XYZ file of N, CA and C in Angstrom:
315
model
N 115.533 91.069 123.975
C 116.965 91.067 123.994
C 117.483 90.087 122.911
N 118.250 90.598 121.979
C 118.790 89.763 120.908
C 120.262 89.641 121.148
N 120.714 88.468 121.509
C 122.107 88.136 121.770
C 122.861 87.974 120.406
N 124.124 87.809 120.489
C 124.945 87.611 119.296
C 124.385 86.436 118.467
N 124.329 86.629 117.199
C 123.825 85.718 116.168
C 122.362 85.528 116.184
N 121.577 86.178 116.988
C 120.160 86.027 116.964
C 119.549 86.973 115.874
N 118.373 86.639 115.350
C 117.721 87.378 114.370
C 116.227 87.095 114.432
N 115.425 87.836 113.684
C 114.008 87.624 113.552
C 113.663 87.403 112.095
N 113.104 86.239 111.776
C 112.774 85.972 110.389
C 111.493 86.692 110.011
N 111.135 86.621 108.699
C 109.954 87.369 108.193
C 108.693 87.016 108.985
N 107.955 88.065 109.377
C 106.739 87.853 110.116
C 105.842 89.098 110.049
N 104.595 88.947 110.430
C 103.702 90.076 110.585
C 103.215 90.016 112.060
N 102.428 91.018 112.430
C 101.856 91.042 113.776
C 100.335 90.969 113.647
N 99.775 89.771 113.798
C 98.337 89.527 113.620
C 97.566 90.234 114.745
N 96.268 90.439 114.460
C 95.349 91.012 115.418
C 95.788 92.418 115.938
N 96.496 93.120 115.126
C 96.997 94.454 115.482
C 96.721 95.432 114.363
N 96.798 96.678 114.669
C 96.577 97.735 113.650
C 97.895 98.381 113.301
N 98.584 98.897 114.266
C 99.971 99.398 114.048
C 100.880 98.682 115.042
N 102.080 98.405 114.591
C 103.093 97.806 115.439
C 104.308 98.721 115.453
N 105.136 98.531 116.408
C 106.336 99.337 116.499
C 107.395 98.696 117.318
N 108.544 99.348 117.299
C 109.683 98.884 118.078
C 110.448 100.095 118.600
N 110.783 100.076 119.840
C 111.556 101.123 120.476
C 112.938 100.505 120.788
N 113.991 101.156 120.286
C 115.332 100.671 120.429
C 116.001 101.258 121.668
N 116.366 100.385 122.595
C 117.002 100.799 123.866
C 118.493 100.815 123.717
N 119.026 99.730 123.300
C 120.521 99.569 123.124
C 120.798 98.986 121.746
N 121.584 99.674 120.973
C 121.853 99.253 119.627
C 123.333 99.298 119.297
N 124.060 98.214 119.615
C 125.459 98.247 119.260
C 125.664 98.214 117.774
N 126.775 98.628 117.280
C 127.116 98.588 115.876
C 127.045 97.171 115.363
N 126.519 96.945 114.167
C 126.365 95.616 113.521
C 125.440 94.663 114.324
N 124.432 95.224 114.974
C 123.559 94.405 115.778
C 122.218 94.092 115.072
N 122.104 94.520 113.803
C 120.910 94.092 112.979
C 120.048 95.294 112.598
N 119.735 95.300 111.295
C 118.803 96.316 110.776
C 117.404 95.713 110.740
N 116.378 96.564 110.654
C 114.994 96.101 110.484
C 114.668 96.296 108.986
N 114.058 95.296 108.375
C 113.765 95.317 106.966
C 112.329 95.075 106.701
N 111.707 95.828 105.811
C 110.330 95.712 105.432
C 110.172 95.341 103.945
N 109.176 94.512 103.672
C 108.902 94.152 102.260
C 107.681 94.883 101.786
N 107.737 95.378 100.509
C 106.619 96.035 99.918
C 105.560 95.027 99.599
N 104.348 95.175 100.197
C 103.292 94.142 100.023
C 102.456 94.325 98.741
N 102.741 95.340 97.992
C 101.921 95.658 96.812
C 101.962 94.576 95.774
N 100.784 94.087 95.359
C 100.769 93.088 94.275
C 101.064 93.678 92.893
N 101.075 94.985 92.796
C 101.334 95.616 91.480
C 102.856 95.880 91.281
N 103.615 95.469 92.245
C 105.077 95.687 92.198
C 105.658 95.245 90.828
N 105.405 94.023 90.463
C 105.972 93.498 89.221
C 105.239 94.073 87.971
N 103.953 94.332 88.139
C 103.144 94.809 86.999
C 103.437 96.243 86.623
N 103.705 97.050 87.618
C 103.840 98.483 87.377
C 105.249 98.973 87.582
N 105.731 98.839 88.793
C 107.013 99.435 89.132
C 108.187 98.854 88.331
N 108.193 97.550 88.165
C 109.297 96.972 87.372
C 109.249 97.433 85.942
N 108.077 97.784 85.465
C 107.983 98.271 84.037
C 108.509 99.679 83.909
N 108.368 100.529 84.948
C 108.831 101.920 84.834
C 110.255 102.076 85.419
N 110.795 101.059 85.946
C 112.138 101.138 86.579
C 113.158 101.775 85.660
N 113.169 101.472 84.332
C 114.205 102.110 83.472
C 114.070 103.623 83.398
N 112.888 104.135 83.792
C 112.701 105.613 83.669
C 112.863 106.341 85.003
N 113.108 105.580 86.079
C 113.268 106.185 87.388
C 114.741 106.483 87.679
N 114.979 107.606 88.314
C 116.357 107.950 88.729
C 116.827 107.154 89.938
N 115.856 106.901 90.853
C 116.158 106.112 92.053
C 114.880 105.711 92.705
N 114.969 104.761 93.625
C 113.804 104.295 94.314
C 113.471 105.190 95.510
N 112.188 105.143 95.904
C 111.754 105.861 97.132
C 110.831 104.955 97.906
N 110.173 105.455 98.968
C 109.347 104.599 99.782
C 108.133 104.110 99.027
N 107.783 104.727 97.904
C 106.605 104.281 97.154
C 106.986 103.295 96.088
N 108.205 103.294 95.602
C 108.588 102.421 94.457
C 109.555 101.273 94.873
N 110.068 101.251 96.054
C 111.083 100.246 96.384
C 110.398 98.898 96.699
N 111.143 97.862 96.455
C 110.665 96.475 96.780
C 110.761 96.261 98.250
N 111.679 96.984 98.900
C 111.889 96.816 100.326
C 112.497 98.066 100.943
N 112.457 98.175 102.271
C 113.010 99.300 102.986
C 113.837 98.731 104.113
N 114.932 99.370 104.420
C 115.786 98.961 105.519
C 116.124 100.163 106.364
N 116.082 99.974 107.701
C 116.375 101.029 108.616
C 117.471 100.570 109.545
N 118.511 101.415 109.770
C 119.501 101.153 110.771
C 119.025 101.786 112.038
N 118.749 100.968 113.029
C 118.207 101.500 114.317
C 119.285 102.271 115.094
N 118.837 103.179 115.898
C 119.668 103.904 116.815
C 119.026 103.915 118.189
N 119.760 104.122 119.244
C 119.188 104.167 120.587
C 118.131 105.287 120.663
N 117.041 104.991 121.347
C 115.888 105.858 121.504
C 115.077 106.102 120.212
N 115.291 105.359 119.211
C 114.531 105.444 117.972
C 113.286 104.573 118.070
N 112.153 105.112 117.509
C 110.928 104.330 117.410
C 110.624 104.184 115.940
N 110.272 102.934 115.574
C 109.835 102.660 114.192
C 108.403 102.131 114.353
N 107.482 102.735 113.647
C 106.065 102.288 113.654
C 105.724 101.925 112.259
N 104.828 100.925 112.091
C 104.433 100.445 110.751
C 103.138 99.711 110.842
N 102.409 99.612 109.719
C 101.169 98.816 109.742
C 101.510 97.377 110.056
N 100.745 96.727 110.926
C 101.064 95.401 111.447
C 101.086 94.306 110.350
N 100.441 94.544 109.238
C 100.359 93.553 108.236
C 101.560 93.576 107.234
N 102.480 94.497 107.404
C 103.668 94.521 106.532
C 104.698 93.511 107.030
N 105.120 92.631 106.127
C 106.146 91.642 106.504
C 107.426 92.311 106.794
N 108.123 91.848 107.791
C 109.405 92.449 108.167
C 110.256 91.391 108.872
N 111.542 91.740 108.953
C 112.480 90.856 109.596
C 113.634 91.707 110.201
N 114.420 91.091 110.988
C 115.586 91.782 111.626
C 116.840 90.976 111.333
N 117.861 91.656 110.789
C 119.111 90.973 110.523
C 119.760 90.398 111.734
N 120.631 89.478 111.491
C 121.407 88.861 112.564
C 122.253 89.846 113.349
N 122.278 89.655 114.675
C 123.149 90.472 115.494
C 124.567 89.934 115.385
N 125.444 90.684 114.778
C 126.825 90.247 114.649
C 127.765 90.964 115.637
N 127.144 91.687 116.548
C 127.883 92.396 117.590
C 128.149 91.410 118.747
N 129.169 91.674 119.562
C 129.384 90.906 120.730
C 128.471 91.289 121.915
N 127.761 92.415 121.705
C 126.818 92.900 122.746
C 125.355 92.594 122.357
N 124.467 92.593 123.350
C 123.058 92.416 123.138
C 122.450 93.637 122.460
N 121.480 93.421 121.569
C 120.658 94.501 121.086
C 119.388 94.449 121.923
N 118.960 95.557 122.502
C 117.733 95.561 123.327
C 116.737 96.471 122.706
N 115.564 95.887 122.445
C 114.448 96.618 121.896
C 113.147 96.226 122.519
N 112.141 97.070 122.439
C 110.821 96.780 122.973
C 109.875 96.851 121.805
N 109.327 95.711 121.405
C 108.314 95.679 120.370
C 106.919 95.803 120.972
N 105.985 96.472 120.256
C 104.646 96.623 120.758
C 103.634 96.609 119.616
N 102.419 96.340 119.938
C 101.296 96.268 119.012
C 100.167 97.160 119.509
N 99.417 97.754 118.604
C 98.275 98.538 118.953
C 97.063 98.017 118.193
N 95.890 98.220 118.685
C 94.649 97.883 117.970
C 93.629 98.900 118.333
N 92.615 98.982 117.501
C 91.527 99.901 117.749
C 90.392 99.188 118.413
N 89.966 99.705 119.528
C 88.891 99.103 120.300
C 87.594 99.998 120.250
N 86.537 99.350 120.185
C 85.251 100.039 120.215
C 84.708 100.075 121.616
N 85.220 101.047 122.367
C 84.870 101.159 123.825
C 83.599 101.943 124.008
């Protein structure tokens, strides 16, 4: 539960394979989830071809932002840095974060 003015700073989910978040209640202006492109070639390659691109996509962007909606699930590799914007709504944003891992059973 993220109350007014709460946020989540950049982090990863260690000891996990895939992580996710399920949005239960998402008032307007309650915070977007943002992901950073972890590629070390970002500056070496993508910034060099930027003048030739019409627009960015999930493969060429420095970051991605998603506006959550109720009943939405966002899944991502656990090692991707991400954060959540500040909740500027007067209502709580309610989400359930989870991690998965692969077990050798």
